[in-house]
Coordinates of C-alpha atoms and ligand atoms in Angstrom, one line a residue:
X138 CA 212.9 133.3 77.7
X139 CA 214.7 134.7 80.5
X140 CA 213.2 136.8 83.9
X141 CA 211.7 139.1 83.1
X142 CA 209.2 139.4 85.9
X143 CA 210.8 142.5 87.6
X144 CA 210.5 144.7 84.3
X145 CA 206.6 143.0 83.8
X146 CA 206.4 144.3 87.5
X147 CA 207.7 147.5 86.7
X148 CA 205.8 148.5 84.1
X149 CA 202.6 147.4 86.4
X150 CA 201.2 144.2 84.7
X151 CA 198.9 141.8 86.4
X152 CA 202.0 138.8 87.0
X153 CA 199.4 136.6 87.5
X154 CA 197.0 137.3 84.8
X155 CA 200.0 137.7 82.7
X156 CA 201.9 134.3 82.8
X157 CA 198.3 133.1 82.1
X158 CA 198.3 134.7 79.1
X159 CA 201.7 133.6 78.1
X160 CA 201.4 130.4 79.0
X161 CA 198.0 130.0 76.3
X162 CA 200.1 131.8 73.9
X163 CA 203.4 129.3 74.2
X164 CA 200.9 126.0 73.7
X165 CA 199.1 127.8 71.0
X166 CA 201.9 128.7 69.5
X167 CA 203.3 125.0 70.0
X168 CA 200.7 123.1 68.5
X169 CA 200.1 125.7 65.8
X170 CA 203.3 126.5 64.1
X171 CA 206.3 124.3 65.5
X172 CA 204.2 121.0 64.5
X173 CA 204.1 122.1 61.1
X174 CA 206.3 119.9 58.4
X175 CA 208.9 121.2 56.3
X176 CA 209.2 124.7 57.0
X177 CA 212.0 127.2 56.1
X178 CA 215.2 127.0 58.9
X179 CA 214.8 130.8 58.5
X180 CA 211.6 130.6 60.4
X181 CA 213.8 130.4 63.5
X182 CA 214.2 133.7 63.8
X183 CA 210.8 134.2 63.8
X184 CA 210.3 131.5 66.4
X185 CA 212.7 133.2 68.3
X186 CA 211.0 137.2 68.2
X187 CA 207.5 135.2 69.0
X188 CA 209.3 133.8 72.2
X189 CA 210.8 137.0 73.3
X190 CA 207.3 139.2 72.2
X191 CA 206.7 140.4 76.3
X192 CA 210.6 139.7 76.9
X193 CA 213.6 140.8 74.9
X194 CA 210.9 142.9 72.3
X195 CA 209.8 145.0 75.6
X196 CA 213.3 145.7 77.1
X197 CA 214.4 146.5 74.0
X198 CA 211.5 149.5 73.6
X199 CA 212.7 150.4 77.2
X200 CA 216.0 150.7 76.5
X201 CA 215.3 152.8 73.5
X202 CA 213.1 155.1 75.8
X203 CA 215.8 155.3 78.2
X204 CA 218.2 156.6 75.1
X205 CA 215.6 158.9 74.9
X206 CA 213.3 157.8 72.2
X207 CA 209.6 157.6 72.2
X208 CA 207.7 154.5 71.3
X209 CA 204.4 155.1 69.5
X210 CA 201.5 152.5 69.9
X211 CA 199.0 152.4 66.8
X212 CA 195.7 149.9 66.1
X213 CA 195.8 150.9 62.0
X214 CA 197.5 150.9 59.3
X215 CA 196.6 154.1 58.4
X216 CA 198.8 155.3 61.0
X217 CA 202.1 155.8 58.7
X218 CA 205.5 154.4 60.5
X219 CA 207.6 156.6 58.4
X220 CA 206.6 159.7 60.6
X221 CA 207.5 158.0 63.3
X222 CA 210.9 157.0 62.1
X223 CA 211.4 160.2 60.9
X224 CA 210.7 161.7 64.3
X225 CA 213.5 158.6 65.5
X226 CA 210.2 157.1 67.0
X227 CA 210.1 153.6 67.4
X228 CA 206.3 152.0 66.0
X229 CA 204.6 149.3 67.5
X230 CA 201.3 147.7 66.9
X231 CA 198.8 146.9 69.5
X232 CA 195.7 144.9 68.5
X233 CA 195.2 141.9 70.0
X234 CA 193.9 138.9 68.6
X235 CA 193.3 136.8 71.7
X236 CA 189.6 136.3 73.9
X237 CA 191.1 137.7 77.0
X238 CA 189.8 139.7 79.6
X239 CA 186.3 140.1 77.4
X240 CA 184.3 139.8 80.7
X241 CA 186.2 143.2 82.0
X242 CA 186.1 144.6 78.7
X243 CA 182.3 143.8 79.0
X244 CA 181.9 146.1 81.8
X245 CA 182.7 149.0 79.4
X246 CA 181.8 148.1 75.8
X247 CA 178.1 146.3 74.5
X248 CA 179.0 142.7 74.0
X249 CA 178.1 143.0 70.3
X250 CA 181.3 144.7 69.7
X251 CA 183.9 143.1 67.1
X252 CA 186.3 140.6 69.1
X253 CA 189.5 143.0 67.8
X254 CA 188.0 145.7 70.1
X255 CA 187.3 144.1 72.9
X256 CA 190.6 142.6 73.1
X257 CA 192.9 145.4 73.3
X258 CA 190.1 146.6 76.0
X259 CA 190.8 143.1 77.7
X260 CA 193.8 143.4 77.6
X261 CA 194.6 146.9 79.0
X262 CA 191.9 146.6 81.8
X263 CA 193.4 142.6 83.1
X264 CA 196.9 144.4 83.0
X265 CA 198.9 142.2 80.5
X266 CA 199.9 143.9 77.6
X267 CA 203.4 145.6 78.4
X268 CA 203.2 147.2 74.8
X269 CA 200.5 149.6 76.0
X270 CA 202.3 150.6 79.0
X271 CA 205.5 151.1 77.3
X272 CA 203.9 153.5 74.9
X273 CA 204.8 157.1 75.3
X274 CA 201.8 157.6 72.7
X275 CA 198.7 155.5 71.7
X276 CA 197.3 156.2 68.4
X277 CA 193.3 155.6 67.6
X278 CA 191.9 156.4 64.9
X279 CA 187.9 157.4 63.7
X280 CA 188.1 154.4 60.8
X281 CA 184.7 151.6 61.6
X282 CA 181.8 153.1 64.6
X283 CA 183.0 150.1 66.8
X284 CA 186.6 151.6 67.2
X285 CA 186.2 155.6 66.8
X286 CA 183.3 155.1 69.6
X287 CA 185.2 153.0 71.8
X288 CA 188.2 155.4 71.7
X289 CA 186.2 157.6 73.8
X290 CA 186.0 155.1 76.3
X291 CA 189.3 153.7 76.2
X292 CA 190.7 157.7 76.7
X293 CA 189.5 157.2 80.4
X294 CA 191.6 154.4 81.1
X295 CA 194.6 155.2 78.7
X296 CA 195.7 158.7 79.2
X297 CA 198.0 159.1 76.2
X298 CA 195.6 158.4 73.8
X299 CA 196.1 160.2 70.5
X300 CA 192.7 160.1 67.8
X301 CA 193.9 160.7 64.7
X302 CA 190.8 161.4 61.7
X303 CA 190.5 159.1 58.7
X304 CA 188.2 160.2 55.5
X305 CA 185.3 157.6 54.6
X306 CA 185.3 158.5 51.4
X307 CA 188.1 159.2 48.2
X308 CA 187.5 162.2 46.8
X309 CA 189.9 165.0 46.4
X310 CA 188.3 166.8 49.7
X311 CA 189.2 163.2 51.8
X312 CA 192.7 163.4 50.3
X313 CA 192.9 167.1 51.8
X314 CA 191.5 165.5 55.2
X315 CA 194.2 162.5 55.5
X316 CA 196.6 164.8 54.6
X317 CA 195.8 167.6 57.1
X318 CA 195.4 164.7 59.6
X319 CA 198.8 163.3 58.7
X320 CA 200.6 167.2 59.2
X321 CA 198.6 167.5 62.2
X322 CA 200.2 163.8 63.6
X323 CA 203.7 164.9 62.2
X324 CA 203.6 167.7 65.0
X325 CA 202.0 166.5 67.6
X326 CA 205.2 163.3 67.0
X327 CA 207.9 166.2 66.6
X328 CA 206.7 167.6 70.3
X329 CA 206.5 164.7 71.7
X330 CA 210.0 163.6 70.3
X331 CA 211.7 166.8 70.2
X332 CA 212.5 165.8 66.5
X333 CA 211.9 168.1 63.5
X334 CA 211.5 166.1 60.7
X335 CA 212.8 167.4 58.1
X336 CA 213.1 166.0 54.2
X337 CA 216.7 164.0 55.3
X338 CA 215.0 162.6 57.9
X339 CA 211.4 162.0 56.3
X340 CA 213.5 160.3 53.2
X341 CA 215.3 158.3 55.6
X342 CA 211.8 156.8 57.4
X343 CA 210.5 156.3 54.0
X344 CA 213.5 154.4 52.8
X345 CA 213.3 152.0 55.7
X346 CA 209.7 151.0 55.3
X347 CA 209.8 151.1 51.5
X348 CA 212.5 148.2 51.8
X349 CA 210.4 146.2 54.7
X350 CA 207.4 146.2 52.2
X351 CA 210.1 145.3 49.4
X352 CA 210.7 141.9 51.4
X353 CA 207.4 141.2 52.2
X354 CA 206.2 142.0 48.4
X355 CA 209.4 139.4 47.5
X356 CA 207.6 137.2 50.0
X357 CA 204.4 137.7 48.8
X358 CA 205.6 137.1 45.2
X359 CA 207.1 133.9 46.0
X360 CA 203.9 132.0 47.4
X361 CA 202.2 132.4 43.9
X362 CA 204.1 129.2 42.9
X363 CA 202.9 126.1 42.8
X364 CA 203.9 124.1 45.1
X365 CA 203.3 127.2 47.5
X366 CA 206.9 127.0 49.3
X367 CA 205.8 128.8 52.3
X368 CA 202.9 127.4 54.8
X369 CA 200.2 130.6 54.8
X370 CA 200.2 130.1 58.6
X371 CA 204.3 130.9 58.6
X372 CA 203.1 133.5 55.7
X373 CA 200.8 135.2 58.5
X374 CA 203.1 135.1 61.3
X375 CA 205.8 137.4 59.4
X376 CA 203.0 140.0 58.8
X377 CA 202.4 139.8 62.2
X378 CA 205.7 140.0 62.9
X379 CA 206.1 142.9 60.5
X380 CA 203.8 145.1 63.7
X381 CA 206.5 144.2 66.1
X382 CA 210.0 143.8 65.5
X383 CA 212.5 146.4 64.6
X384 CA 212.3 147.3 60.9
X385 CA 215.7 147.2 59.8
X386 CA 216.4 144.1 61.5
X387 CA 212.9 142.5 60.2
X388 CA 213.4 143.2 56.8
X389 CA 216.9 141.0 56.7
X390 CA 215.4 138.5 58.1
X391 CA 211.9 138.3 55.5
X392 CA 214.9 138.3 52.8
X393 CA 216.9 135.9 54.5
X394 CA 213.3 133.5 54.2
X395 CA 212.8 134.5 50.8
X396 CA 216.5 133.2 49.7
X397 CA 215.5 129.6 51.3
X398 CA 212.1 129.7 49.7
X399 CA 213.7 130.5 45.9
X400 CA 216.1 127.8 46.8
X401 CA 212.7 125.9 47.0
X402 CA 211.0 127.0 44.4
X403 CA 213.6 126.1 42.2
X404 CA 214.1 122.6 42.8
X405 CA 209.9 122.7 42.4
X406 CA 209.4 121.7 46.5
X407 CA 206.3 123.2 48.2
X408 CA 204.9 122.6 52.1
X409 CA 201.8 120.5 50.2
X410 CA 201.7 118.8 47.2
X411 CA 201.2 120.6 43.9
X412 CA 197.4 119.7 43.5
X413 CA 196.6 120.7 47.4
X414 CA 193.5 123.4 47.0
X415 CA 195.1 126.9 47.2
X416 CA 193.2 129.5 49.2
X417 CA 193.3 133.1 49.2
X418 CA 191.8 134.8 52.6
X419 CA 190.6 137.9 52.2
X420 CA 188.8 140.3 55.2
X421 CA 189.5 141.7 58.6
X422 CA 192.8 141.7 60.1
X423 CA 194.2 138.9 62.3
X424 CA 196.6 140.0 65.0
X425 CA 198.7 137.8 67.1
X426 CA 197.6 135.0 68.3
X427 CA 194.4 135.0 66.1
X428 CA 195.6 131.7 64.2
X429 CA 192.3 129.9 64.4
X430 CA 190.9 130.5 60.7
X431 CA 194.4 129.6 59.1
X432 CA 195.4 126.5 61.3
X433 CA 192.0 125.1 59.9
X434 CA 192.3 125.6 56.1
X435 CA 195.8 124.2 56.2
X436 CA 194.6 121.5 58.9
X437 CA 192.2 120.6 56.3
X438 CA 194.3 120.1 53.6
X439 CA 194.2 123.5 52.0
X440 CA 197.4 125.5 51.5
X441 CA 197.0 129.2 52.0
X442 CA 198.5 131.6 49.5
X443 CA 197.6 134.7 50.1
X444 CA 196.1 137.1 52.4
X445 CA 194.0 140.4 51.2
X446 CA 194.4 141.7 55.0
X447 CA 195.7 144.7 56.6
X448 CA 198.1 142.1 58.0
X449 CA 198.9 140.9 54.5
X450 CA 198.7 142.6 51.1
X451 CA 196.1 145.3 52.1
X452 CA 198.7 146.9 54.8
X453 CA 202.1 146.8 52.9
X454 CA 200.8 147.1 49.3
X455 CA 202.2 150.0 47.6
X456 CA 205.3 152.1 48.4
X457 CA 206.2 155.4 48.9
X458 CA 208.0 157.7 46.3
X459 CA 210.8 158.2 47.6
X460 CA 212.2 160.8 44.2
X461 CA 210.7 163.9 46.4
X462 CA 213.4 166.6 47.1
X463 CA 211.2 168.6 49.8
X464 CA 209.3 168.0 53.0
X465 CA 206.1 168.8 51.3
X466 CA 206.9 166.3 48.5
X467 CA 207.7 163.9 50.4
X468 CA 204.3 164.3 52.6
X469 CA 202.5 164.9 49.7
X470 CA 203.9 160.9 48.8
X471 CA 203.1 159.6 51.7
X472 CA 199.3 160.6 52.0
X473 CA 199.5 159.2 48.2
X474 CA 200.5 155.7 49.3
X475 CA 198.1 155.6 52.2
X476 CA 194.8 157.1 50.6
X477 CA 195.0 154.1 48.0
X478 CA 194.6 151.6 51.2
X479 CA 191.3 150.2 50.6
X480 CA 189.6 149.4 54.3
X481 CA 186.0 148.2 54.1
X482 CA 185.3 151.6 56.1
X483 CA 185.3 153.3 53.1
X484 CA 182.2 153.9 50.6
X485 CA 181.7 153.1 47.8
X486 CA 185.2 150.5 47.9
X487 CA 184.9 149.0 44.4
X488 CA 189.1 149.2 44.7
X489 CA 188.7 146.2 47.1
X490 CA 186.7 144.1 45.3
X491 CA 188.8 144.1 42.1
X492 CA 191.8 143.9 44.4
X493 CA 191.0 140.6 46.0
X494 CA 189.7 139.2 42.6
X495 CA 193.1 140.6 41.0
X496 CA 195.0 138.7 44.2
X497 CA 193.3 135.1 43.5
X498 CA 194.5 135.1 39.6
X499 CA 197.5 136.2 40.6
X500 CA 198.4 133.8 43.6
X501 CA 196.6 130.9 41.4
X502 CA 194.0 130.7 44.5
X503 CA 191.3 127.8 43.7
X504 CA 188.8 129.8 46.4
X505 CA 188.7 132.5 48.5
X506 CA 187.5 132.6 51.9
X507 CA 185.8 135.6 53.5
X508 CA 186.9 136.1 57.2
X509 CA 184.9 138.5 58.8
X510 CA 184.5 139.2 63.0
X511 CA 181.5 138.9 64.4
X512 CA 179.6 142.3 64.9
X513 CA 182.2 144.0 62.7
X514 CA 179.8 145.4 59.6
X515 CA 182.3 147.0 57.4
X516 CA 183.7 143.2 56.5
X517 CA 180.7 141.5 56.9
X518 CA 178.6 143.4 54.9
X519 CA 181.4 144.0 52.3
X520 CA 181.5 140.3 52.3
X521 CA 178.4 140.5 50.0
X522 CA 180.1 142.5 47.4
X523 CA 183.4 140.3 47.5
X524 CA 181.3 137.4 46.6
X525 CA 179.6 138.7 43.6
X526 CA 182.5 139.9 42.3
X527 CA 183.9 136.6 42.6
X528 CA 181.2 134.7 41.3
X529 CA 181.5 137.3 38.1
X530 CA 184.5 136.0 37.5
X531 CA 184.1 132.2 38.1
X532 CA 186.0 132.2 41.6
X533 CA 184.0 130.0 44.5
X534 CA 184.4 132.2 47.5
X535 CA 182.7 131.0 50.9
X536 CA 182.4 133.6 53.7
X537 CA 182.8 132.8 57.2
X538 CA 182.1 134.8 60.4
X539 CA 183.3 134.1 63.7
X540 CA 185.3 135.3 66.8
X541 CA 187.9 135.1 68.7
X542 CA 186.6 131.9 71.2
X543 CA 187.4 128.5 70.5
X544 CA 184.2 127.1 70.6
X545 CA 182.8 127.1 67.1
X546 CA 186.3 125.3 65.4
X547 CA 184.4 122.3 65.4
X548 CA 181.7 123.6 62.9
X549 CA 184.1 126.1 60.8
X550 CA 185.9 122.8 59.7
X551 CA 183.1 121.0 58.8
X552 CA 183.0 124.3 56.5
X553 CA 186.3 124.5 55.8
X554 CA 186.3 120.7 54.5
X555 CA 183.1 121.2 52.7
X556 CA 184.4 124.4 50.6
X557 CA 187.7 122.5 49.9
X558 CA 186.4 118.9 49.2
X559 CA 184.4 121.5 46.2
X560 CA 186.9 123.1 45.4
X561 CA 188.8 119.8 44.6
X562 CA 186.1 118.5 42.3
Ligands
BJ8_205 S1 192.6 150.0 57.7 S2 190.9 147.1 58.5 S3 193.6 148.2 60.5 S4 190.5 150.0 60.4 S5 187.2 144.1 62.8 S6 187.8 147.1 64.6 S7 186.8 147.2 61.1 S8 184.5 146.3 63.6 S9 190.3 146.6 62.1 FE1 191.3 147.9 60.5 FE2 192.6 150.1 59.9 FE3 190.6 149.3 58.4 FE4 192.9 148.0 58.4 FE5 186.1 147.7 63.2 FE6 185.7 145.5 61.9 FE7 186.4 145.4 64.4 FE8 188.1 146.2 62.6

């Protein structure tokens, strides 16, 4: 990475506190991902962006602001990118998945909060996340009580905080709700941009997303054979990626994986062994570097194949029609797409259930394991519901709560082993 210390300076990050962070991140990222066997040579790119994540991503968002675009921070994936493409915004998303800062976020937030909160407080009070402070606009939104309440907090120390309303429910008055919400966003965008988005434009941003979840649904496709050709740790880091990098750009590059991994599956070579117990994770969303659940499972000699996660098949499933010939059509497909995405916040959320029980016949998953945060009770007590459904249809399904710290890996993989060493009976 080069030095960048002046533009970490610049945009006022803690320098300190900050090549802390980055230093954690590099050995986690190390002993995580680049001792893995027989991954895909395209995976170098994706080495590469992960490198460059506070360095070449950040000046790149700068020197888009400095041609005059706006770059538009989010925490959901209710918050939909083609707006903000449309308005020739640039999307970026900010959740955190590392323990950092907690005892500062502790100052404002009960420590029974979810780990995914406190961390984007952590990180915005200890100074080291340059995405916030290159964001001309953060985006909250009123989905779980843990986030919509700590909104209100995090207003006073992030001024360009945006809250944007989601519906908890699915009938036809919720659908009126997202989609006032969304026409109420795509102004509030087109006056902070100066950008009318109109139908050419809105087509345009709906194009470039549609083809991003293309990849990843090609990607997606691709790990239900078995051997599974792609680790689910590598699997993970492109939807992670898919938060940070530039679309266009990203969605060549999930292709470019994608030819390797046909290649692969052609010649019938997998990362494991056909045989190895396939696993299907299914629950709250892990952000970057939240690695902890997956590096176990595939420590442990499970293969992941799936993941029924807002960063996974939850947040890109589905695409936008893209046939509209108006403005209003095309809004009208856009709140479509969204309203089907099926967050535990939501009540009653049968779709989810009989989603994650559709993803483990069709990825061939053995198991399923429930990943839900501590202190986060849409997941965990959804968690409940996923299992019955499971056990309906004969699918083991083990659930597991934990957090961000690294304390409890010891016992999760005595889990871990446990549910697999079943599951390979
Ligand atoms: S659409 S999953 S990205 S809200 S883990 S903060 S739910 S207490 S993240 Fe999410 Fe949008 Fe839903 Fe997806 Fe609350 Fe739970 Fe914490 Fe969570």
């Amino acid at each position: 990475m080069g030095d960048y210390r002046e533009m970490w300076a610049g945009l006022g990050l803690d320098l300190q506190a900050h090549d802390a962070l980055l230093n954690a991140l590099g050995k986690g990222y190390q002993d995580t991902f680049l001792s893995q066997k027989n991954r895909p040579q395209a995976m170098g790119y994706f080495d590469f962006v992960m490198s460059e994540v506070h360095g070449l991503r950040i000046k790149e968002l700068l020197d888009a602001r400095a041609d005059g675009r706006k770059v538009i921070g989010t925490f959901c994936v209710f918050v939909p990118e083609e707006l903000i493409l449309a308005a020739d915004g640039v999307s970026i998303g900010l959740c955190a998945g590392a323990e950092f800062g907690f005892g500062e976020a502790e100052k404002l937030l009960p420590r029974n909060t979810c780990s995914l909160i406190k961390s984007f407080f952590g990180f915005k009070m200890s100074r080291v996340c340059p995405f916030l402070e290159v964001s001309d606009m953060v985006v909250g939104e009123t989905t779980c009580d843990g986030k919509k309440k700590a909104y209100e907090t995090f207003a006073q120390i992030q001024s360009n905080l945006y809250v944007m309303e989601i519906p908890q429910m699915k009938n036809a008055p919720d659908r009126e709700l997202l989609k006032s919400e969304y026409l109420r966003f795509k102004a509030e965008i087109e006056k902070l941009t100066g950008v009318t988005v109109d139908a050419k434009r809105l087509r345009k941003g709906i194009r470039t997303v549609n083809e991003k979840r293309r990849a990843l649904h090609r990607l997606a496709a691709l790990r239900s054979t078995d051997p599974a050709p792609i680790s689910g740790l590598d699997a993970l880091l492109i939807n992670q990626v898919a938060f940070y990098d530039d679309p266009v750009r990203f969605t060549a590059s999930v292709n470019k994986v994608c030819d390797e991994l046909e290649t692969r599956v052609k010649k019938g070579e997998g990362v494991a062994p056909r045989g190895t117990p396939r696993i299907l994770v299914s629950g709250c969303p892990m952000a970057v570097p939240n690695w902890k659940l997956p590096a176990i499972i595939e420590s442990s000699g499970g293969v992941i194949v799936g993941e029924e996660s807002c960063v996974g098949e939850r947040g890109n499933r589905n695409l936008v029609d893209e046939s509209g010939s108006t403005q209003k059509a095309l809004m009208d497909a856009i709140v479509d797409r969204y309203f089907k995405i099926d967050c535990a916040i939501f009540t009653p959320n049968p779709d989810r259930t009989e989603h994650i029980e559709s993803m483990a016949k069709q990825y061939k998953a053995d198991g399923v394991i429930h990943y839900s945060l501590q202190f986060c009770q849409p997941y965990t007590m959804e968690s409940f519901a996923v299992e019955q459904k499971l056990k309906e249809h004969g699918i083991p399904c083990y659930r597991i709560e934990t957090d961000y710290s690294q304390e409890d890996i010891g016992q999760i993989k005595t889990r871990v082993a446990t549910f697999l060493e079943m599951l390979g009976q």
